[in-house]
Every structure is written in C-alpha cells, then in structure tokens.
Amino acid sequence: MVRAAGGSINSHSCTKCVQTADIQQQYLELTQEAMAKFTIEKDIAQHIKRTFDERKGPTWHCIVGRNFGSFVTHETKHFIYFYLGHCAILLFKTQ
C-alpha cells in the first residue's frame, strides 16, 4: 500500500498526487474500470477523460502508456500521476 496525498492507493505506485482524497479515490476506481473494459491505451485515456469531464466539469486531459514524458500546467489540486501495473496514467485539469 502506498500513502499519497491524504489517501491510499493499494498495490499501485503513486508518483505524484496533488488533489483531494475524494477525487483520488474516484480516479483510481475509474482507472481500474477502464483498464478492465479496454485494452488499447488510447481508449482507456478517452474513457477516463470523458468521464471526468462529465463528473467534474471540463477540461481534463489524460495520458496512458508505458513510456512518455510530460511537462504540464494544471489547476491546483487537479493532478495525479501513477502506475497501475506496468502502465502509467497521468490525469490533470486545465481551465
């Protein structure tokens, strides 16, 4: 278990979490759902992004993959980056 930003992520490596615990838990559950439902990384990212746009308002961005770099600007407390298995997931919100 990894402790991160007021919550815990079981069997996942949280690299950086800058958000509230409720959003973090919703994100984790949604990511697990998306990875069970889809096998293509683009489809996983699309599902996560669209769901967060609907639930939390626009504009969310999601990147899913095994090898990528990033340098992004995000709203305060609306950024999470962690690994689920061998796959990295980055989700952040902009204005």
Tab-separated table of N, CA and C in Angstrom:
chain	number	residue	atom	x	y	z
A	1	MET	N	0.846	-1.173	0.000
A	1	MET	CA	0.000	0.000	0.000
A	1	MET	C	0.892	1.237	0.000
A	2	VAL	N	0.536	2.203	-0.828
A	2	VAL	CA	1.265	3.461	-0.912
A	2	VAL	C	0.372	4.571	-0.390
A	3	ARG	N	0.859	5.376	0.541
A	3	ARG	CA	0.102	6.516	1.051
A	3	ARG	C	0.375	7.700	0.152
A	4	ALA	N	-0.672	8.400	-0.230
A	4	ALA	CA	-0.478	9.533	-1.130
A	4	ALA	C	-1.540	10.586	-0.903
A	5	ALA	N	-1.119	11.790	-0.626
A	5	ALA	CA	-1.983	12.974	-0.577
A	5	ALA	C	-3.309	12.735	0.133
A	6	GLY	N	-3.260	12.218	1.333
A	6	GLY	CA	-4.477	12.081	2.117
A	6	GLY	C	-5.255	10.815	1.864
A	7	GLY	N	-4.728	9.900	1.075
A	7	GLY	CA	-5.431	8.662	0.807
A	7	GLY	C	-4.437	7.553	0.585
A	8	SER	N	-4.914	6.394	0.198
A	8	SER	CA	-4.011	5.294	-0.081
A	8	SER	C	-4.376	4.682	-1.415
A	9	ILE	N	-3.360	4.179	-2.074
A	9	ILE	CA	-3.571	3.510	-3.349
A	9	ILE	C	-2.995	2.115	-3.184
A	10	ASN	N	-3.840	1.112	-3.147
A	10	ASN	CA	-3.393	-0.250	-2.920
A	10	ASN	C	-2.733	-0.822	-4.158
A	11	SER	N	-1.555	-1.395	-3.974
A	11	SER	CA	-0.772	-2.084	-4.997
A	11	SER	C	-0.494	-1.236	-6.230
A	12	HIS	N	-0.429	0.061	-6.078
A	12	HIS	CA	-0.122	0.962	-7.171
A	12	HIS	C	0.967	1.899	-6.686
A	13	SER	N	1.785	2.342	-7.591
A	13	SER	CA	2.843	3.274	-7.224
A	13	SER	C	2.427	4.685	-7.592
A	14	CYS	N	2.166	5.500	-6.612
A	14	CYS	CA	1.771	6.880	-6.858
A	14	CYS	C	3.020	7.740	-6.920
A	15	THR	N	3.301	8.271	-8.083
A	15	THR	CA	4.465	9.108	-8.267
A	15	THR	C	4.200	10.513	-7.774
A	16	LYS	N	3.059	11.090	-8.151
A	16	LYS	CA	2.710	12.427	-7.686
A	16	LYS	C	1.196	12.565	-7.654
A	17	CYS	N	0.679	13.012	-6.521
A	17	CYS	CA	-0.748	13.244	-6.366
A	17	CYS	C	-0.933	14.623	-5.765
A	18	VAL	N	-1.594	15.482	-6.488
A	18	VAL	CA	-1.888	16.823	-5.986
A	18	VAL	C	-3.380	17.041	-6.180
A	19	GLN	N	-4.169	16.437	-5.292
A	19	GLN	CA	-5.612	16.573	-5.378
A	19	GLN	C	-6.263	16.075	-4.104
A	20	THR	N	-7.560	16.293	-4.015
A	20	THR	CA	-8.289	15.895	-2.823
A	20	THR	C	-8.474	14.380	-2.796
A	21	ALA	N	-8.668	13.837	-1.612
A	21	ALA	CA	-8.787	12.392	-1.435
A	21	ALA	C	-9.992	11.822	-2.171
A	22	ASP	N	-11.117	12.556	-2.234
A	22	ASP	CA	-12.309	12.030	-2.910
A	22	ASP	C	-12.074	11.892	-4.407
A	23	ILE	N	-11.420	12.866	-5.012
A	23	ILE	CA	-11.118	12.779	-6.446
A	23	ILE	C	-10.116	11.660	-6.692
A	24	GLN	N	-9.151	11.512	-5.816
A	24	GLN	CA	-8.151	10.461	-5.955
A	24	GLN	C	-8.810	9.086	-5.955
A	25	GLN	N	-9.753	8.853	-5.064
A	25	GLN	CA	-10.444	7.570	-4.993
A	25	GLN	C	-11.303	7.345	-6.235
A	26	GLN	N	-12.020	8.367	-6.686
A	26	GLN	CA	-12.826	8.251	-7.906
A	26	GLN	C	-11.940	7.934	-9.103
A	27	TYR	N	-10.797	8.590	-9.165
A	27	TYR	CA	-9.859	8.375	-10.261
A	27	TYR	C	-9.355	6.944	-10.273
A	28	LEU	N	-8.984	6.432	-9.121
A	28	LEU	CA	-8.481	5.071	-9.026
A	28	LEU	C	-9.539	4.066	-9.464
A	29	GLU	N	-10.759	4.220	-8.979
A	29	GLU	CA	-11.844	3.310	-9.352
A	29	GLU	C	-12.137	3.379	-10.846
A	30	LEU	N	-12.171	4.590	-11.392
A	30	LEU	CA	-12.437	4.760	-12.816
A	30	LEU	C	-11.320	4.164	-13.666
A	31	THR	N	-10.083	4.331	-13.241
A	31	THR	CA	-8.948	3.780	-13.974
A	31	THR	C	-9.000	2.261	-13.992
A	32	GLN	N	-9.303	1.651	-12.868
A	32	GLN	CA	-9.426	0.196	-12.813
A	32	GLN	C	-10.554	-0.284	-13.723
A	33	GLU	N	-11.663	0.425	-13.715
A	33	GLU	CA	-12.799	0.093	-14.585
A	33	GLU	C	-12.400	0.189	-16.056
A	34	ALA	N	-11.730	1.278	-16.420
A	34	ALA	CA	-11.329	1.494	-17.815
A	34	ALA	C	-10.343	0.429	-18.280
A	35	MET	N	-9.404	0.053	-17.416
A	35	MET	CA	-8.408	-0.948	-17.803
A	35	MET	C	-9.018	-2.340	-17.910
A	36	ALA	N	-10.089	-2.593	-17.181
A	36	ALA	CA	-10.786	-3.869	-17.301
A	36	ALA	C	-11.637	-3.906	-18.567
A	37	LYS	N	-12.130	-2.756	-18.981
A	37	LYS	CA	-13.042	-2.659	-20.119
A	37	LYS	C	-12.316	-2.534	-21.461
A	38	PHE	N	-11.178	-1.841	-21.478
A	38	PHE	CA	-10.461	-1.563	-22.721
A	38	PHE	C	-9.039	-2.108	-22.669
A	39	THR	N	-8.490	-2.446	-23.839
A	39	THR	CA	-7.110	-2.928	-23.916
A	39	THR	C	-6.187	-1.940	-24.621
A	40	ILE	N	-6.740	-1.033	-25.395
A	40	ILE	CA	-5.944	-0.045	-26.119
A	40	ILE	C	-5.797	1.196	-25.244
A	41	GLU	N	-4.548	1.653	-25.092
A	41	GLU	CA	-4.258	2.773	-24.188
A	41	GLU	C	-5.054	4.026	-24.529
A	42	LYS	N	-5.218	4.323	-25.809
A	42	LYS	CA	-5.986	5.495	-26.233
A	42	LYS	C	-7.429	5.398	-25.754
A	43	ASP	N	-8.002	4.219	-25.821
A	43	ASP	CA	-9.385	4.024	-25.376
A	43	ASP	C	-9.515	4.160	-23.857
A	44	ILE	N	-8.513	3.695	-23.130
A	44	ILE	CA	-8.502	3.854	-21.671
A	44	ILE	C	-8.465	5.335	-21.323
A	45	ALA	N	-7.548	6.068	-21.960
A	45	ALA	CA	-7.417	7.508	-21.707
A	45	ALA	C	-8.698	8.251	-22.069
A	46	GLN	N	-9.293	7.904	-23.197
A	46	GLN	CA	-10.525	8.560	-23.641
A	46	GLN	C	-11.649	8.340	-22.631
A	47	HIS	N	-11.789	7.123	-22.141
A	47	HIS	CA	-12.838	6.808	-21.169
A	47	HIS	C	-12.645	7.611	-19.876
A	48	ILE	N	-11.423	7.657	-19.376
A	48	ILE	CA	-11.133	8.398	-18.143
A	48	ILE	C	-11.404	9.880	-18.343
A	49	LYS	N	-10.904	10.447	-19.428
A	49	LYS	CA	-11.057	11.885	-19.713
A	49	LYS	C	-12.526	12.269	-19.838
A	50	ARG	N	-13.271	11.535	-20.642
A	50	ARG	CA	-14.681	11.868	-20.862
A	50	ARG	C	-15.505	11.736	-19.583
A	51	THR	N	-15.214	10.714	-18.798
A	51	THR	CA	-15.953	10.525	-17.553
A	51	THR	C	-15.674	11.659	-16.580
A	52	PHE	N	-14.405	12.073	-16.457
A	52	PHE	CA	-14.093	13.182	-15.558
A	52	PHE	C	-14.655	14.498	-16.078
A	53	ASP	N	-14.677	14.703	-17.386
A	53	ASP	CA	-15.316	15.903	-17.939
A	53	ASP	C	-16.791	15.948	-17.541
A	54	GLU	N	-17.469	14.800	-17.603
A	54	GLU	CA	-18.888	14.737	-17.242
A	54	GLU	C	-19.103	14.933	-15.743
A	55	ARG	N	-18.290	14.288	-14.925
A	55	ARG	CA	-18.485	14.310	-13.468
A	55	ARG	C	-17.978	15.586	-12.803
A	56	LYS	N	-16.844	16.089	-13.258
A	56	LYS	CA	-16.178	17.200	-12.575
A	56	LYS	C	-16.092	18.464	-13.414
A	57	GLY	N	-16.674	18.449	-14.617
A	57	GLY	CA	-16.613	19.611	-15.493
A	57	GLY	C	-15.322	19.623	-16.294
A	58	PRO	N	-15.364	20.286	-17.465
A	58	PRO	CA	-14.174	20.332	-18.313
A	58	PRO	C	-13.105	21.233	-17.699
A	59	THR	N	-11.933	21.169	-18.093
A	59	THR	CA	-11.333	20.412	-19.162
A	59	THR	C	-10.227	19.531	-18.584
A	60	TRP	N	-10.432	18.205	-18.643
A	60	TRP	CA	-9.475	17.225	-18.151
A	60	TRP	C	-8.651	16.690	-19.314
A	61	HIS	N	-7.438	16.276	-19.016
A	61	HIS	CA	-6.538	15.673	-20.002
A	61	HIS	C	-6.012	14.381	-19.398
A	62	CYS	N	-5.924	13.328	-20.214
A	62	CYS	CA	-5.474	12.035	-19.717
A	62	CYS	C	-4.475	11.420	-20.690
A	63	ILE	N	-3.379	10.931	-20.147
A	63	ILE	CA	-2.353	10.243	-20.930
A	63	ILE	C	-2.135	8.887	-20.277
A	64	VAL	N	-2.157	7.839	-21.089
A	64	VAL	CA	-1.963	6.479	-20.603
A	64	VAL	C	-0.903	5.818	-21.468
A	65	GLY	N	0.074	5.182	-20.853
A	65	GLY	CA	1.097	4.496	-21.632
A	65	GLY	C	2.207	3.942	-20.769
A	66	ARG	N	3.142	3.294	-21.443
A	66	ARG	CA	4.275	2.688	-20.751
A	66	ARG	C	5.515	3.558	-20.781
A	67	ASN	N	5.582	4.485	-21.725
A	67	ASN	CA	6.789	5.285	-21.866
A	67	ASN	C	6.435	6.647	-22.444
A	68	PHE	N	6.402	7.664	-21.606
A	68	PHE	CA	6.160	9.016	-22.090
A	68	PHE	C	6.726	10.013	-21.092
A	69	GLY	N	7.020	11.174	-21.579
A	69	GLY	CA	7.441	12.274	-20.724
A	69	GLY	C	6.347	13.322	-20.727
A	70	SER	N	6.359	14.175	-19.726
A	70	SER	CA	5.348	15.230	-19.684
A	70	SER	C	5.887	16.439	-18.947
A	71	PHE	N	5.345	17.571	-19.302
A	71	PHE	CA	5.610	18.830	-18.608
A	71	PHE	C	4.358	19.651	-18.812
A	72	VAL	N	3.500	19.721	-17.805
A	72	VAL	CA	2.174	20.305	-17.981
A	72	VAL	C	1.888	21.355	-16.918
A	73	THR	N	0.946	22.216	-17.231
A	73	THR	CA	0.402	23.172	-16.275
A	73	THR	C	-0.997	22.692	-15.922
A	74	HIS	N	-1.324	22.688	-14.636
A	74	HIS	CA	-2.620	22.163	-14.211
A	74	HIS	C	-3.210	23.053	-13.134
A	75	GLU	N	-4.519	22.926	-12.955
A	75	GLU	CA	-5.199	23.640	-11.878
A	75	GLU	C	-4.737	23.078	-10.534
A	76	THR	N	-4.773	23.906	-9.519
A	76	THR	CA	-4.399	23.490	-8.177
A	76	THR	C	-5.264	22.314	-7.721
A	77	LYS	N	-4.630	21.310	-7.160
A	77	LYS	CA	-5.286	20.106	-6.627
A	77	LYS	C	-6.032	19.303	-7.685
A	78	HIS	N	-5.576	19.363	-8.924
A	78	HIS	CA	-6.199	18.597	-10.006
A	78	HIS	C	-5.133	17.941	-10.870
A	79	PHE	N	-4.289	17.109	-10.256
A	79	PHE	CA	-3.216	16.414	-10.961
A	79	PHE	C	-2.932	15.101	-10.245
A	80	ILE	N	-2.827	14.031	-11.024
A	80	ILE	CA	-2.392	12.752	-10.462
A	80	ILE	C	-1.618	11.995	-11.531
A	81	TYR	N	-0.548	11.355	-11.086
A	81	TYR	CA	0.301	10.553	-11.971
A	81	TYR	C	0.743	9.331	-11.186
A	82	PHE	N	0.372	8.146	-11.679
A	82	PHE	CA	0.818	6.928	-11.002
A	82	PHE	C	0.795	5.749	-11.961
A	83	TYR	N	1.354	4.649	-11.491
A	83	TYR	CA	1.394	3.415	-12.266
A	83	TYR	C	0.345	2.450	-11.753
A	84	LEU	N	-0.327	1.804	-12.679
A	84	LEU	CA	-1.240	0.711	-12.378
A	84	LEU	C	-0.671	-0.478	-13.142
A	85	GLY	N	-0.022	-1.377	-12.444
A	85	GLY	CA	0.733	-2.432	-13.119
A	85	GLY	C	1.930	-1.809	-13.811
A	86	HIS	N	2.088	-2.104	-15.102
A	86	HIS	CA	3.202	-1.555	-15.874
A	86	HIS	C	2.809	-0.309	-16.652
A	87	CYS	N	1.604	0.158	-16.477
A	87	CYS	CA	1.085	1.278	-17.261
A	87	CYS	C	1.024	2.550	-16.410
A	88	ALA	N	1.539	3.646	-16.958
A	88	ALA	CA	1.477	4.937	-16.273
A	88	ALA	C	0.214	5.672	-16.703
A	89	ILE	N	-0.393	6.378	-15.760
A	89	ILE	CA	-1.594	7.156	-16.039
A	89	ILE	C	-1.386	8.558	-15.491
A	90	LEU	N	-1.613	9.537	-16.344
A	90	LEU	CA	-1.499	10.944	-15.968
A	90	LEU	C	-2.839	11.602	-16.247
A	91	LEU	N	-3.420	12.236	-15.244
A	91	LEU	CA	-4.688	12.942	-15.393
A	91	LEU	C	-4.545	14.303	-14.736
A	92	PHE	N	-4.930	15.350	-15.472
A	92	PHE	CA	-4.864	16.694	-14.910
A	92	PHE	C	-5.933	17.562	-15.543
A	93	LYS	N	-6.270	18.639	-14.850
A	93	LYS	CA	-7.316	19.554	-15.307
A	93	LYS	C	-6.707	20.916	-15.593
A	94	THR	N	-7.204	21.547	-16.674
A	94	THR	CA	-6.818	22.914	-17.017
A	94	THR	C	-8.076	23.757	-17.159
A	95	GLN	N	-7.877	25.067	-17.161
A	95	GLN	CA	-9.019	25.971	-17.312
A	95	GLN	C	-9.455	26.054	-18.744
